[in-house]
Coordinates of C-alpha atoms and ligand atoms in Angstrom, one line a residue:
X1 CA 22.2 1.7 21.3
X2 CA 19.5 1.8 18.6
X3 CA 17.3 5.4 19.6
X4 CA 15.9 5.4 16.5
X5 CA 12.9 4.0 14.5
X6 CA 15.3 1.0 11.5
X7 CA 12.4 -0.7 9.7
X8 CA 10.9 0.9 6.8
X9 CA 6.9 0.8 7.4
X10 CA 7.1 -2.2 4.9
X11 CA 9.3 -4.5 6.5
X12 CA 7.3 -4.0 9.4
X13 CA 4.2 -4.7 7.8
X14 CA 5.2 -8.3 7.3
X15 CA 6.7 -8.4 10.6
X16 CA 4.4 -7.8 12.1
X17 CA 2.0 -10.2 9.7
X18 CA 4.8 -13.6 9.9
X19 CA 4.6 -13.2 14.6
X20 CA 1.2 -13.1 14.4
X21 CA -0.2 -11.4 17.3
X22 CA -3.4 -10.0 18.4
X23 CA -1.6 -6.4 18.7
X24 CA -3.9 -3.4 21.3
X25 CA -3.6 -0.1 19.8
X26 CA -4.1 3.0 22.0
X27 CA -3.7 6.5 23.1
X28 CA -2.9 8.3 26.0
X29 CA -1.9 11.9 27.3
X30 CA -1.2 13.9 30.5
X31 CA 0.1 16.9 31.2
X32 CA 2.6 16.8 33.3
X33 CA 5.7 18.8 33.8
X34 CA 8.7 17.4 32.9
X35 CA 12.2 18.8 33.5
X36 CA 14.3 16.7 30.6
X37 CA 12.5 16.2 27.2
X38 CA 15.2 14.6 25.3
X39 CA 16.0 12.2 28.0
X40 CA 12.6 11.4 28.9
X41 CA 12.4 10.3 25.3
X42 CA 15.4 8.0 25.4
X43 CA 14.1 5.9 28.5
X44 CA 11.2 5.8 26.7
X45 CA 12.5 4.9 23.0
X46 CA 14.7 1.7 24.6
X47 CA 11.9 0.8 27.1
X48 CA 9.4 0.6 24.4
X49 CA 10.7 -0.5 21.0
X50 CA 11.6 -3.9 23.3
X51 CA 8.5 -4.5 23.9
X52 CA 7.2 -3.8 20.6
X53 CA 6.0 -0.8 21.0
X54 CA 4.9 1.5 17.6
X55 CA 3.6 4.6 16.7
X56 CA 3.9 8.4 17.9
X57 CA 4.8 9.8 20.7
X58 CA 5.3 13.1 21.4
X59 CA 6.9 14.5 24.7
X60 CA 7.4 18.3 25.6
X61 CA 8.0 20.9 29.0
X62 CA 5.0 20.4 29.7
X63 CA 3.9 16.5 28.9
X64 CA 3.5 13.7 27.0
X65 CA 0.9 12.9 24.0
X66 CA 1.1 9.1 22.8
X67 CA -0.6 7.4 20.0
X68 CA 0.4 3.6 19.6
X69 CA 0.1 -0.2 19.5
X70 CA 2.4 -2.8 21.1
X71 CA 1.4 -6.5 21.1
X72 CA -1.8 -7.6 23.1
X73 CA 0.7 -10.4 25.5
X74 CA 3.5 -7.4 25.7
X75 CA 0.6 -4.5 27.7
X76 CA 0.9 -5.8 31.8
X77 CA 4.5 -4.9 31.2
X78 CA 4.1 -1.6 29.9
X79 CA 1.6 -1.2 31.8
X80 CA 3.7 -1.7 35.0
X81 CA 6.4 0.3 32.9
X82 CA 3.9 3.2 33.3
X83 CA 2.8 2.6 36.8
X84 CA 6.5 3.4 37.2
X85 CA 6.4 6.2 36.5
X86 CA 4.7 9.1 38.9
X87 CA 3.0 10.9 36.7
X88 CA 1.7 8.4 34.8
X89 CA 0.8 5.6 37.6
X90 CA -3.0 5.0 36.7
X91 CA -3.2 7.4 33.5
X92 CA -6.7 6.6 32.0
X93 CA -5.8 4.3 28.4
X94 CA -7.9 5.2 25.4
X95 CA -8.7 1.5 23.8
X96 CA -8.6 2.1 20.5
X97 CA -12.7 2.2 19.1
X98 CA -11.2 0.0 16.4
X99 CA -8.5 -2.1 16.2
X100 CA -6.0 -2.2 13.8
X101 CA -2.7 -4.5 13.6
X102 CA -1.4 -2.5 10.8
X103 CA -2.5 1.1 12.5
X104 CA 1.0 2.1 13.5
X105 CA 4.1 1.1 11.4
X106 CA 7.4 3.2 13.3
X107 CA 7.4 3.6 16.1
X108 CA 9.1 7.7 16.3
X109 CA 9.0 9.1 20.4
X110 CA 9.7 13.3 19.3
X111 CA 10.5 16.1 21.2
X112 CA 8.6 18.9 20.9
X113 CA 8.0 22.6 22.5
X114 CA 4.5 21.4 23.2
X115 CA 2.6 18.6 23.0
X116 CA -0.8 20.8 21.2
X117 CA 0.8 23.6 19.4
X118 CA -1.4 26.5 21.0
X119 CA 0.5 29.4 19.4
X120 CA 0.2 30.9 23.6
X121 CA 3.3 31.5 25.3
X122 CA 3.8 29.7 28.7
X123 CA 3.0 32.4 31.1
X124 CA 0.1 33.6 29.0
X125 CA -2.6 31.6 31.5
X126 CA -3.2 28.5 33.8
X127 CA -3.0 25.4 31.5
X128 CA -3.9 23.6 35.3
X129 CA -7.2 25.9 35.3
X130 CA -9.2 23.4 33.5
X131 CA -12.7 23.2 33.1
X132 CA -15.5 20.8 34.3
X133 CA -14.6 17.2 33.6
X134 CA -17.6 15.1 32.4
X135 CA -18.4 11.9 31.5
X136 CA -20.9 11.1 28.7
X137 CA -24.1 10.7 31.2
X138 CA -23.6 14.2 31.6
X139 CA -22.4 15.4 28.8
X140 CA -25.0 13.8 27.1
X141 CA -27.8 15.8 29.4
X142 CA -25.7 19.2 28.4
X143 CA -26.3 18.4 25.2
X144 CA -29.8 18.0 25.5
X145 CA -29.6 21.8 27.3
X146 CA -30.9 24.4 25.9
X147 CA -28.3 27.1 27.2
X148 CA -25.6 24.9 26.7
X149 CA -23.7 25.8 23.2
X150 CA -21.5 22.1 22.4
X151 CA -17.8 23.1 20.2
X152 CA -15.5 20.4 18.6
X153 CA -12.4 21.5 19.2
X154 CA -10.6 19.4 15.8
X155 CA -10.1 20.3 12.5
X156 CA -12.2 21.3 9.5
X157 CA -11.3 17.5 8.2
X158 CA -11.8 15.4 11.3
X159 CA -15.4 16.8 12.1
X160 CA -16.4 16.3 8.5
X161 CA -16.8 12.9 8.2
X162 CA -18.5 12.5 12.1
X163 CA -19.7 14.9 14.6
X164 CA -22.3 15.7 17.5
X165 CA -25.5 16.5 16.9
X166 CA -25.8 20.4 17.2
X167 CA -22.2 21.0 17.4
X168 CA -20.0 24.0 16.7
X169 CA -17.8 23.4 14.1
X170 CA -15.6 26.4 13.6
X171 CA -13.5 25.8 9.7
X172 CA -9.7 25.3 11.0
X173 CA -6.9 23.9 9.3
X174 CA -5.3 23.5 13.3
X175 CA -6.8 23.8 17.0
X176 CA -4.8 27.4 17.2
X177 CA -5.8 28.7 14.7
X178 CA -9.5 28.0 16.6
X179 CA -8.7 29.1 19.5
X180 CA -9.3 33.6 19.5
X181 CA -11.7 32.4 16.2
X182 CA -14.2 30.4 19.2
X183 CA -14.3 33.8 21.7
X184 CA -14.4 35.9 19.2
X185 CA -17.5 33.9 18.3
X186 CA -19.0 33.4 22.0
X187 CA -17.8 36.5 23.0
X188 CA -21.2 37.9 24.0
X189 CA -22.3 34.3 25.6
X190 CA -19.2 34.9 28.2
X191 CA -21.8 35.4 31.4
X192 CA -24.7 33.0 31.1
X193 CA -24.6 30.0 28.6
X194 CA -22.4 26.6 29.5
X195 CA -19.4 26.2 26.9
X196 CA -19.5 22.7 26.5
X197 CA -16.9 20.9 24.3
X198 CA -15.0 17.7 23.2
X199 CA -12.3 16.5 21.0
X200 CA -10.7 12.7 19.9
X201 CA -9.0 12.4 23.2
X202 CA -9.7 15.2 25.1
X203 CA -5.9 16.7 25.7
X204 CA -7.3 19.7 23.1
X205 CA -10.1 20.2 25.4
X206 CA -7.9 20.6 28.2
X207 CA -6.4 23.2 27.6
X208 CA -8.6 24.6 25.5
X209 CA -11.1 24.9 28.5
X210 CA -8.4 26.3 30.4
X211 CA -8.2 28.9 27.7
X212 CA -11.5 30.3 27.3
X213 CA -11.8 29.9 31.5
X214 CA -8.8 32.4 31.0
X215 CA -11.1 35.0 28.5
X216 CA -13.3 34.8 31.3
X217 CA -16.1 32.3 30.6
X218 CA -17.3 31.3 34.0
X219 CA -19.1 27.8 32.3
X220 CA -17.0 25.8 30.8
X221 CA -17.3 21.9 30.4
X222 CA -15.1 19.4 28.3
X223 CA -15.8 16.0 27.6
X224 CA -13.3 13.4 29.5
X225 CA -11.2 11.0 27.2
X226 CA -13.4 12.7 24.3
X227 CA -14.9 10.8 21.8
X228 CA -13.3 7.4 22.2
X229 CA -14.2 7.3 25.9
X230 CA -17.1 8.3 25.8
X231 CA -18.0 4.9 22.9
X232 CA -16.7 3.3 24.8
X233 CA -19.1 4.3 28.4
X234 CA -22.0 3.8 25.7
X235 CA -21.1 1.0 24.6
X236 CA -21.2 -0.4 28.1
X237 CA -23.5 1.2 30.2
X238 CA -26.5 1.4 26.2
X239 CA -26.1 5.3 26.7
X240 CA -27.7 7.0 23.5
X241 CA -25.2 7.5 21.5
X242 CA -25.7 11.6 20.1
X243 CA -22.6 11.0 18.0
X244 CA -22.4 10.9 14.0
X245 CA -20.6 8.7 12.1
X246 CA -17.0 8.3 12.3
X247 CA -13.7 9.3 14.3
X248 CA -10.9 10.8 12.9
X249 CA -7.8 9.1 14.3
X250 CA -4.4 10.3 13.2
X251 CA -3.1 6.5 11.9
X252 CA -2.5 4.5 9.3
X253 CA -6.4 3.2 10.8
X254 CA -8.0 7.3 9.3
X255 CA -10.9 6.6 11.6
X256 CA -13.0 4.6 14.0
X257 CA -16.5 4.1 12.7
X258 CA -18.9 5.5 15.4
X259 CA -22.3 4.4 13.5
X260 CA -22.8 3.5 10.4
X261 CA -24.7 8.1 9.6
X262 CA -22.6 8.6 6.4
X263 CA -22.3 12.2 6.8
X264 CA -19.9 13.9 4.4
X265 CA -19.7 13.9 0.2
X266 CA -17.1 12.7 -1.7
X267 CA -15.1 15.2 -2.6
X268 CA -15.0 14.9 -6.3
X269 CA -18.6 13.9 -6.9
X270 CA -20.1 14.9 -4.2
X271 CA -22.4 11.3 -3.3
X272 CA -22.8 10.2 0.6
X273 CA -19.1 9.0 1.1
X274 CA -16.8 9.6 4.5
X275 CA -13.7 7.6 3.9
X276 CA -10.4 9.3 3.2
X277 CA -7.7 8.5 1.0
X278 CA -4.0 10.1 0.4
X279 CA -3.8 10.8 -3.1
X280 CA -1.9 7.7 -4.9
X281 CA 0.2 9.6 -6.9
X282 CA 3.7 10.2 -5.4
X283 CA 4.2 13.6 -6.3
X284 CA 0.5 15.1 -4.1
X285 CA -0.5 12.8 -0.9
X286 CA -3.6 15.5 -0.9
X287 CA -6.0 13.9 1.9
X288 CA -9.3 13.9 0.5
X289 CA -12.9 12.3 1.0
X290 CA -13.3 9.4 -1.9
X291 CA -16.2 7.0 -3.0
X292 CA -15.6 4.0 -3.7
X293 CA -16.0 4.4 -7.4
X294 CA -14.5 7.6 -8.5
X295 CA -12.0 6.0 -6.5
X296 CA -11.6 3.0 -8.9
X297 CA -12.0 5.9 -11.8
X298 CA -10.0 7.8 -11.2
X299 CA -7.0 5.5 -9.7
X300 CA -7.2 6.7 -5.8
X301 CA -5.7 10.4 -7.4
X302 CA -8.1 13.9 -7.2
X303 CA -7.8 15.1 -10.5
X304 CA -7.2 13.8 -14.3
X305 CA -3.4 15.9 -14.3
X306 CA -3.1 13.3 -10.7
X307 CA -4.3 11.1 -12.3
X308 CA -1.7 11.1 -15.3
X309 CA 1.2 12.0 -13.6
X310 CA 0.1 8.4 -12.0
X311 CA -0.3 6.5 -14.2
X312 CA 3.6 7.6 -15.9
X313 CA 6.5 4.3 -15.5
X314 CA 7.8 5.2 -11.8
X315 CA 11.4 6.5 -13.4
X316 CA 8.9 9.2 -15.2
X317 CA 7.3 10.7 -12.5
X318 CA 11.0 10.7 -10.3
X319 CA 12.1 12.9 -13.8
X320 CA 9.1 15.5 -13.2
X321 CA 9.3 15.8 -9.2
X322 CA 13.0 16.2 -9.5
X323 CA 13.3 19.7 -7.9
X324 CA 9.9 20.5 -7.1
X325 CA 9.4 19.4 -4.5
X326 CA 6.6 18.6 -3.2
X327 CA 3.4 20.0 -3.6
X328 CA 1.7 21.3 -1.6
X329 CA -1.6 19.8 -2.1
X330 CA 0.2 17.4 1.0
X331 CA -0.9 20.3 3.2
X332 CA -4.6 21.6 2.0
X333 CA -6.3 19.1 4.2
X334 CA -9.0 18.3 1.9
X335 CA -9.2 22.9 0.3
X336 CA -7.2 22.5 -3.0
X337 CA -9.7 24.5 -5.5
X338 CA -10.1 21.1 -7.9
X339 CA -12.3 19.1 -6.4
X340 CA -15.9 20.6 -6.4
X341 CA -17.7 19.5 -3.6
X342 CA -14.3 20.5 -0.7
X343 CA -13.9 24.1 -1.7
X344 CA -15.0 26.1 1.8
X345 CA -16.3 24.2 4.7
X346 CA -18.9 27.5 5.1
X347 CA -20.1 27.6 1.9
X348 CA -21.0 23.3 2.3
X349 CA -22.1 23.4 6.0
X350 CA -23.6 26.4 8.6
X351 CA -22.0 28.6 9.4
X352 CA -20.3 29.1 12.4
X353 CA -21.9 32.3 13.8
X354 CA -24.9 32.2 16.7
X355 CA -27.3 33.5 14.8
X356 CA -29.7 30.7 16.4
X357 CA -29.1 31.8 20.2
X358 CA -29.9 35.4 19.8
X359 CA -33.5 36.1 20.8
Ligands
LIG401 ZN1 -17.2 10.6 -5.8
LIG402 ZN1 -3.4 14.8 -6.3

């Protein structure tokens, strides 16, 4: 029986094209006690592979986090399967704001230690003691409240291209890094301010809100369903949309446009731009923001060195890479020193400090 993805991304893309069917991109998560993640994982793979589901799914003792696409006409069968699993019955599915048949090109179901890496021990705090869930209407009201501190729980490269007005955006690479930083910066407001947080789809706030409550914050709120569900509610109910720009997503689409505002800058020339590119040099693949003009001039590369390597015949590139492994720049997510407009967020955007809150 097939338990692992066998087709390459290219082969899969051709199959999707040939099938000519609309696919639906969606995500969901659930914190639940899963006794044997490996067995659960194998069952999911077998069932979903048969339904032509593609995506990235993490399973752990603490629950499941799934981002995927499936043929629209298989949706009912997929939903029935979810409903047959006790802790996934009637789960809210976050339907992508911008659909793209090619959002995922492989089915990967992985067993992990955690569905959200937090760097904490399991018994540090009670993850079920979470903050108050708010919908778009309540969230908009909270944002306008002068007693609110609004915090973006995502990483720097996500909030760079889109965020809520007046949100504090910690300059962090990972979720685990953000928890102690935010706690330290806001510790004097534990009693009297409202700590309101949001993330992409809600999963990070489930944990963060429980963490901050555990650390003594009295009034903790989280945007239920994150930016994705907020956008749906705002569009459905014609509410004011207080988000600016794009919602970063972790699939081939890289982002979904929520509003027309372009709030970021090209990391190479500094002109307004908010499209993330992976450096075209296979040995680099740095994720950075590049405008159309620089993309054309640089052949999609992040530096002149990468451009030179990228222009070499494939065999020569391969020879250059031999024994070198991948460049560390892959993990720098736009922090590489040679990008003039993205050295350190702290230099170019507002500080993550609380001066404005102090009377
Ligand atoms: Zn540019
Ligand atoms: Zn590069």
